[in-house]
Short mmCIF file of C-alpha atoms in Angstrom, two decimals:
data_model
loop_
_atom_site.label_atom_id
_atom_site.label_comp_id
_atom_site.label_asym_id
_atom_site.label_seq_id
_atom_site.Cartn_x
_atom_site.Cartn_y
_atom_site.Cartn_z
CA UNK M 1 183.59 203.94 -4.42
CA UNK M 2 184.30 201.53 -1.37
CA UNK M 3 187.64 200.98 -0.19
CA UNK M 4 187.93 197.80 2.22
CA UNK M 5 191.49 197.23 3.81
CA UNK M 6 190.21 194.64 6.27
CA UNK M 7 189.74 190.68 5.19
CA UNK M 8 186.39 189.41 4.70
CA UNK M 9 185.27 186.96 7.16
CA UNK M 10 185.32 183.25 6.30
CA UNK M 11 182.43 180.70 7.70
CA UNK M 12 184.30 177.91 8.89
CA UNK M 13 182.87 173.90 8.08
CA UNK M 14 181.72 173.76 11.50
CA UNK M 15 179.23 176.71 10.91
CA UNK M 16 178.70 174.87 7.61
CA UNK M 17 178.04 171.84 8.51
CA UNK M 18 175.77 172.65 11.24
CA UNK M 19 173.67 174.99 8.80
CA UNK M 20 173.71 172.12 6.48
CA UNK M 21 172.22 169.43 9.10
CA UNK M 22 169.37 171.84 10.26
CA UNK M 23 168.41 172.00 6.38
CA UNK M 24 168.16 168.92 5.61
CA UNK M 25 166.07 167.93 9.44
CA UNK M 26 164.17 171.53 10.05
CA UNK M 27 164.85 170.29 13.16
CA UNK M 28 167.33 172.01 15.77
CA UNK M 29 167.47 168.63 17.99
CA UNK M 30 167.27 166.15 14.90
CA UNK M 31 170.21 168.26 13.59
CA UNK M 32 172.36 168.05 16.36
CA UNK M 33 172.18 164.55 17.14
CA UNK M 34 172.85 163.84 12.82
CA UNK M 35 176.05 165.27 13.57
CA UNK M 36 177.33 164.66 17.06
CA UNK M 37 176.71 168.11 18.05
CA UNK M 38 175.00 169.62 21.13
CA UNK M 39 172.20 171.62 20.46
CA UNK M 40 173.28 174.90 22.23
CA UNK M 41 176.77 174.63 19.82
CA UNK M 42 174.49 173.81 16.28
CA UNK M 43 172.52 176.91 17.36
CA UNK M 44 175.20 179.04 18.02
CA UNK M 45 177.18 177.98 15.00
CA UNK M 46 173.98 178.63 12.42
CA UNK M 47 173.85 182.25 14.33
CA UNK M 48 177.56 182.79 14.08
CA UNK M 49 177.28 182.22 10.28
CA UNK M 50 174.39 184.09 9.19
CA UNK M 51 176.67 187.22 11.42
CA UNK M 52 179.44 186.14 8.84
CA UNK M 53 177.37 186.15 5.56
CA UNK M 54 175.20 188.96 6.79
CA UNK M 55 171.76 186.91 5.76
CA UNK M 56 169.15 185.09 7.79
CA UNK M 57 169.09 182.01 6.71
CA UNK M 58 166.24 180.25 9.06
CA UNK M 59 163.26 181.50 9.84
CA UNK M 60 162.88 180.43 13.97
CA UNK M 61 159.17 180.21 15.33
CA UNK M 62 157.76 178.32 18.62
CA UNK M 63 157.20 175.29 16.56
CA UNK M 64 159.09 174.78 13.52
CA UNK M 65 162.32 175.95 11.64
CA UNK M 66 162.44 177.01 7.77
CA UNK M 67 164.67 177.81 5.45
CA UNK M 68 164.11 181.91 4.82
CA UNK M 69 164.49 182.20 0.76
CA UNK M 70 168.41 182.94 1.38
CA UNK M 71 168.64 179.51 3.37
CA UNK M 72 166.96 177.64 0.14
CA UNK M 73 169.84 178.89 -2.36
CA UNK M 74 173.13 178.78 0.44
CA UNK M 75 171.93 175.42 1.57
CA UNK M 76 172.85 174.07 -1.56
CA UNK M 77 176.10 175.80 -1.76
CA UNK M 78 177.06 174.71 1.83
CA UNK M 79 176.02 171.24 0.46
CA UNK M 80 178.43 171.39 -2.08
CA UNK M 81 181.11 172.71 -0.38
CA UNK M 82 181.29 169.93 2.12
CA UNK M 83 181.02 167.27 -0.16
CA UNK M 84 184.34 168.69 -2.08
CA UNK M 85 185.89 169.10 0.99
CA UNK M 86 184.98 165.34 2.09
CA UNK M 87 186.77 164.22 -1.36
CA UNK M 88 189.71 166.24 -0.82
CA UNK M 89 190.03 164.59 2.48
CA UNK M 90 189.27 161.03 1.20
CA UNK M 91 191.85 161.61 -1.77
CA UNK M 92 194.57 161.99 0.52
CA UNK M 93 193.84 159.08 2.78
CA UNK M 94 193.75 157.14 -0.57
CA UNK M 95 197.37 158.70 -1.49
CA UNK M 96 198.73 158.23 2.09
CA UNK M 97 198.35 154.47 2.67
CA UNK M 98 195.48 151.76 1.07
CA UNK M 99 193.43 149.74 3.22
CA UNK M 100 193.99 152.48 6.12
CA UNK M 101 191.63 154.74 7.70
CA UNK M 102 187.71 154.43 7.92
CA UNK M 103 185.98 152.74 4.77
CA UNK M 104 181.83 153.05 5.21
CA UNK M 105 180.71 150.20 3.99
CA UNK M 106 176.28 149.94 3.24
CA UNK M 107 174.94 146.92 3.32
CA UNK M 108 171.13 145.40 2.62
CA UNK M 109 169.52 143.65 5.20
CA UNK M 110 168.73 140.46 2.89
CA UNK M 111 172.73 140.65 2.75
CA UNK M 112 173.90 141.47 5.82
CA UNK M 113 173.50 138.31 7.57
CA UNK M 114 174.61 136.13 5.52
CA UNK M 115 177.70 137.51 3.94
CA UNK M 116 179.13 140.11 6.42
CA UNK M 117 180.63 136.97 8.46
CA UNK M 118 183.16 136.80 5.23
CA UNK M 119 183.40 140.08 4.52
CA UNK M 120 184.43 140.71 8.17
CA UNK M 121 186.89 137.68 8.61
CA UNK M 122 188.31 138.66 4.95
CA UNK M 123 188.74 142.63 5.92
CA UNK M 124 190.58 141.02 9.43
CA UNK M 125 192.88 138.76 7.99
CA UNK M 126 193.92 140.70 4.73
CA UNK M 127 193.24 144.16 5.74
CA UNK M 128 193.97 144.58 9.38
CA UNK M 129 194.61 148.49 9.08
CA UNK M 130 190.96 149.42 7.62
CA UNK M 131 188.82 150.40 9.98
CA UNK M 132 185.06 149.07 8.33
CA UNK M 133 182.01 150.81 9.62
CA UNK M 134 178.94 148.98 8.55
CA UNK M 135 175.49 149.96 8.05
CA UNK M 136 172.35 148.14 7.24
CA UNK M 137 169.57 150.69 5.59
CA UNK M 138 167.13 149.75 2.67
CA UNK M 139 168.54 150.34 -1.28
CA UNK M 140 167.34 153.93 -1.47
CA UNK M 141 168.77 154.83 1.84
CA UNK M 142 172.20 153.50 0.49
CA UNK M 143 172.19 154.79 -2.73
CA UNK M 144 171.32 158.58 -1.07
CA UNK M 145 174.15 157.86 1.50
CA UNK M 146 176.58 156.86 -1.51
CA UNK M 147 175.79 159.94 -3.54
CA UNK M 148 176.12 162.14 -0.57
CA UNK M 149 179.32 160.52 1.04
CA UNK M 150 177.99 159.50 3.75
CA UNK M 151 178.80 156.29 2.64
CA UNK M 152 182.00 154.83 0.44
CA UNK M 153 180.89 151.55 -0.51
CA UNK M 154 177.42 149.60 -0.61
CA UNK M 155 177.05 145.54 -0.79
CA UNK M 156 173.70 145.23 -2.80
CA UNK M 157 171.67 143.54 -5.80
CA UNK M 158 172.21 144.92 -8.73
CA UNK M 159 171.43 145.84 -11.65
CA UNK M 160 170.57 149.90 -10.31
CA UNK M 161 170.36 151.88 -13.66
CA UNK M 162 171.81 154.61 -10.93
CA UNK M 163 174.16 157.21 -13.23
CA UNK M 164 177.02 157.97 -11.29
CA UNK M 165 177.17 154.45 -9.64
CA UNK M 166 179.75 151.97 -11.16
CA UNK M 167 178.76 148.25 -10.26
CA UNK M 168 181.42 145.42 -9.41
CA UNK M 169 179.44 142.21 -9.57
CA UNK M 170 180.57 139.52 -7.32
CA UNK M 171 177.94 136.67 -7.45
CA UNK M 172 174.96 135.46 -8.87
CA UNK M 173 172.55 132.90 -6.30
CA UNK M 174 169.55 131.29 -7.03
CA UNK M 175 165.93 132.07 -5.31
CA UNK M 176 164.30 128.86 -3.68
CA UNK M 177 160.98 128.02 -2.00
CA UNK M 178 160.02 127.87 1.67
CA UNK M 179 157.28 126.04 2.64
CA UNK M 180 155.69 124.04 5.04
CA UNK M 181 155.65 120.26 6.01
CA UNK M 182 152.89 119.45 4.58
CA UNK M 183 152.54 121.44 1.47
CA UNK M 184 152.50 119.83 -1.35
CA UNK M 185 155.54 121.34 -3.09
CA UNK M 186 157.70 121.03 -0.26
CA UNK M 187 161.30 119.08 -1.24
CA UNK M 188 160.39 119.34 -4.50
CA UNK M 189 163.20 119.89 -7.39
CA UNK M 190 162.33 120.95 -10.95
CA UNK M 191 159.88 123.04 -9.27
CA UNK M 192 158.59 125.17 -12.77
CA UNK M 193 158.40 128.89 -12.43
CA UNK M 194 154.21 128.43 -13.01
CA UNK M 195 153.96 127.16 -9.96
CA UNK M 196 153.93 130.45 -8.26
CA UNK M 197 151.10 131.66 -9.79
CA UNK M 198 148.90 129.45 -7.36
CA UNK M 199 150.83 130.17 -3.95
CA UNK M 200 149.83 131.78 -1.22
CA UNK M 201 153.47 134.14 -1.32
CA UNK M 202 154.60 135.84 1.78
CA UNK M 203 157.34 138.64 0.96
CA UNK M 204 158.56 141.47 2.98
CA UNK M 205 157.17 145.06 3.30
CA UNK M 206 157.68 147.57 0.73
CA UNK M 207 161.28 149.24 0.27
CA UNK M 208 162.84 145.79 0.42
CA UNK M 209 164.50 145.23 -2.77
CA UNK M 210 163.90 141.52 -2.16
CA UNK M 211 160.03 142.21 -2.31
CA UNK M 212 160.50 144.01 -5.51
CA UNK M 213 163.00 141.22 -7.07
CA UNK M 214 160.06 138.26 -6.13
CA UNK M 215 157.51 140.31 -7.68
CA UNK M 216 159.72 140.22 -11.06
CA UNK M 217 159.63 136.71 -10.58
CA UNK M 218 156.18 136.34 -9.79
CA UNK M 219 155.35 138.22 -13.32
CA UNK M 220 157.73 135.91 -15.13
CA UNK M 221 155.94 133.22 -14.36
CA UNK M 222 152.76 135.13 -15.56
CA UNK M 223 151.07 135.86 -11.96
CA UNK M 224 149.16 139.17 -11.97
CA UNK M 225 146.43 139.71 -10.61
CA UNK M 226 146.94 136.84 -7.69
CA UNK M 227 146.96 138.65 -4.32
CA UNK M 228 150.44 138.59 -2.41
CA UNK M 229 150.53 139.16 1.55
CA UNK M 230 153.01 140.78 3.12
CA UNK M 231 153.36 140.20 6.08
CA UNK M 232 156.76 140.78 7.44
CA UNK M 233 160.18 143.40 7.71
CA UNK M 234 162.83 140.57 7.90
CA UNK M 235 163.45 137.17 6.59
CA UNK M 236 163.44 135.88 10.46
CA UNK M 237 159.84 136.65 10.79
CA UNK M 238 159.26 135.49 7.25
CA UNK M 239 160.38 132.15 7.88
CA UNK M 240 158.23 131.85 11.03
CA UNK M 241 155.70 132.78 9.30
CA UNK M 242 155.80 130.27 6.73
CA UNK M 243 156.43 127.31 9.32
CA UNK M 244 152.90 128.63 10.99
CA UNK M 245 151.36 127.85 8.27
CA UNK M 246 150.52 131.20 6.85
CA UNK M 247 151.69 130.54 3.37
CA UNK M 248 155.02 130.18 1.07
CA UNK M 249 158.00 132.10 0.88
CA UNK M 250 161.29 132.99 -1.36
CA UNK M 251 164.62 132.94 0.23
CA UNK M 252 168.36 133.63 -1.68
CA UNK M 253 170.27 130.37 -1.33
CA UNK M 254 172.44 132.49 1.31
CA UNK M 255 169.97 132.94 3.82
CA UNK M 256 168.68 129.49 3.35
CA UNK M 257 170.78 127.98 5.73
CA UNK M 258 170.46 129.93 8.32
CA UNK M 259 166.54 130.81 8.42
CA UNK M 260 165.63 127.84 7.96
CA UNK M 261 167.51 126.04 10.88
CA UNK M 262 165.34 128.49 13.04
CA UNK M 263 162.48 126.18 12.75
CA UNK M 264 161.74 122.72 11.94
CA UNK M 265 158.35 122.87 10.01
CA UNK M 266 159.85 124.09 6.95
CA UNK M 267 160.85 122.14 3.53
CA UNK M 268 162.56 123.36 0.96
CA UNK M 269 161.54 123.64 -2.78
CA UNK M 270 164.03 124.32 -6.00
CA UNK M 271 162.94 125.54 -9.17
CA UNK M 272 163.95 123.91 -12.55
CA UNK M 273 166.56 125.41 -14.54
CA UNK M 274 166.70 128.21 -14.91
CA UNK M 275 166.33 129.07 -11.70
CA UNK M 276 165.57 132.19 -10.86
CA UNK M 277 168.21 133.99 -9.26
CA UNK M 278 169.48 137.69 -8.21
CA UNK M 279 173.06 139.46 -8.87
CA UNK M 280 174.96 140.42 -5.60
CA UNK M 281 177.94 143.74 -6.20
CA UNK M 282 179.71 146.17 -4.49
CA UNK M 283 179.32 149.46 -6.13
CA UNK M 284 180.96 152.60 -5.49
CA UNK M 285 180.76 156.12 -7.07
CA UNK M 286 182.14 156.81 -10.74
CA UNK M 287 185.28 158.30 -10.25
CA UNK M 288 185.79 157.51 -6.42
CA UNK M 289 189.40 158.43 -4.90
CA UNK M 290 189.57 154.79 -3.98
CA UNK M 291 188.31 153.01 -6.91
CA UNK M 292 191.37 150.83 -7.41
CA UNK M 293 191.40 149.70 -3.53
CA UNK M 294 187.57 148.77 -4.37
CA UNK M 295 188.39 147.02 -7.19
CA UNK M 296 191.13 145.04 -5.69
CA UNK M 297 188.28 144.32 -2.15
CA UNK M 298 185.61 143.21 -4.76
CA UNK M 299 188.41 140.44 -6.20
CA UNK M 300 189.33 139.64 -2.99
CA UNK M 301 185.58 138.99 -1.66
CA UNK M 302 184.77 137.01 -4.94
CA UNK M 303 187.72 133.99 -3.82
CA UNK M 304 186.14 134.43 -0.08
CA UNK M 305 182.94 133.81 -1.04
CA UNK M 306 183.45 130.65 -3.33
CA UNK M 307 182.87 128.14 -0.59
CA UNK M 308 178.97 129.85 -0.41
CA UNK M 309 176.09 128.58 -2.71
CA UNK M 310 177.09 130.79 -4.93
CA UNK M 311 178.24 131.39 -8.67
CA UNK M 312 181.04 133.30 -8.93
CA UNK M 313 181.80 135.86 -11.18
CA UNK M 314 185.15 136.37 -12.68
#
């Protein structure tokens, strides 16, 4: 029998933190910089844990870092524990003031533009105490930053099918062609949804859930097999493309506007009723310490954003 009268050692979240950012990167310098640490301190911290647990938990060569077969299973408890200490700390900001303190706020960039203006002036005027941090990443970057807490809150189209996301729809906006001057749908209305299966369609690279939504669209209107170039990571570039000459293009009435004041070669085209359209929501985690302050910021953006081409929803 073993009699201990001395405490066991705790790891402390800096050592756990650190471990956790060198799993997830394999890299000592990617690591450090994920988490606003130096590289000498990361290293020291992983070292100082594996002294307190008594394991190695990375395998170190010349050229690359692993994760030894005890870094594999502790990486997902140090995982864990981090993300219920992040809720513990987020439930008491929540109980000691709303609207106060840092909300993290995702955004996609076929948003961003467009709406953050009102988002920005609304969060001023009504919430001055909330300190917003924005970031614009692609849908699956968000939804992995939501799930992990990196982030609190993303501004995106919906519908997800994510479990474990809850969706607060704010507006629903209609899709309408870009084209050239002298194209012969150009200022068109009553545009029918056929018509795209004849167009030479521009959309943006791969991981933009814009891309994705005008491909939907494209099938709707029973275009297969009809090749579709893409050409382009941003609407700006999009629309410049289009005014070359290069082809048509799909643009949410939101970013009409604004794109297409860029250039002067461009018409604009709108589809006959129904037109198609995409869903715009904030959505949040199920269960999220600050669900009612969400809930109360999606009601507040949805009279903000009235005076947009937008419908509504109540």
């Amino acid at each position: 029998m073993t009699i201990s009268n001395g405490k066991r050692r705790q790891p402390s979240l800096a050592q756990l933190r650190a471990f956790a950012a060198v799993a997830e990167h394999l890299h000592f310098r990617d690591a450090a910089a994920a988490i606003g640490m130096s590289q000498p301190a990361l290293s020291g911290a992983v070292s100082a844990l594996e002294e307190t647990l008594g394991v190695t938990l990375l395998e170190r060569t010349t050229r690359k870092v692993l994760l030894s077969p005890a870094g594999e299973r502790l990486a997902v408890r140090a995982k864990a524990v981090l993300a219920a200490v992040g809720a513990l700390l987020e439930e008491a900001e929540a109980v000691r003031a709303p609207f106060t303190g840092a909300l993290r706020l995702g955004v996609i960039p076929t948003v961003a533009p467009y709406l953050l203006p009102t988002v920005l002036r609304l969060v001023h005027e009504r919430y001055p105490q909330l300190d917003l941090q924005v970031h614009e990443e692609q849908t699956a970057s968000l939804l992995d930053g939501l799930h992990s807490g990196r982030l609190d809150l993303l501004l995106l189209a919906v519908p997800l099918g994510v479990p474990g996301v809850v969706e607060l729809p704010l507006f629903d906006e209609d899709f309408t062609l870009v084209t050239p001057l002298d194209h012969w749908l150009g200022g068109r209305e009553g545009i029918p949804r056929e018509a795209l299966k004849e167009l030479n369609l521009l959309l943006l690279d791969e991981g933009h859930c814009l891309r994705d939504q005008a491909l939907d669209i494209c099938r709707e209107a029973g275009r297969e097999d009809a090749p579709v170039t893409t050409t382009a990571a941003g609407l700006s570039t999009l629309v410049q493309l289009v005014a070359g000459g290069l082809g048509c293009t799909l643009l949410p009435r939101t970013a009409l506007k604004l794109e297409t004041a860029r250039s002067s070669q461009l018409l604009t085209g709108y589809f006959a009723e129904p037109a198609p359209s995409r869903r715009i929501a904030l959505t949040m985690r199920a269960g999220a310490a600050r669900s009612a302050e969400y809930e109360e910021l999606a009601e507040a953006l949805r009279g903000a954003l009235r005076p947009l081409p937008v419908r509504v929803l109540d």
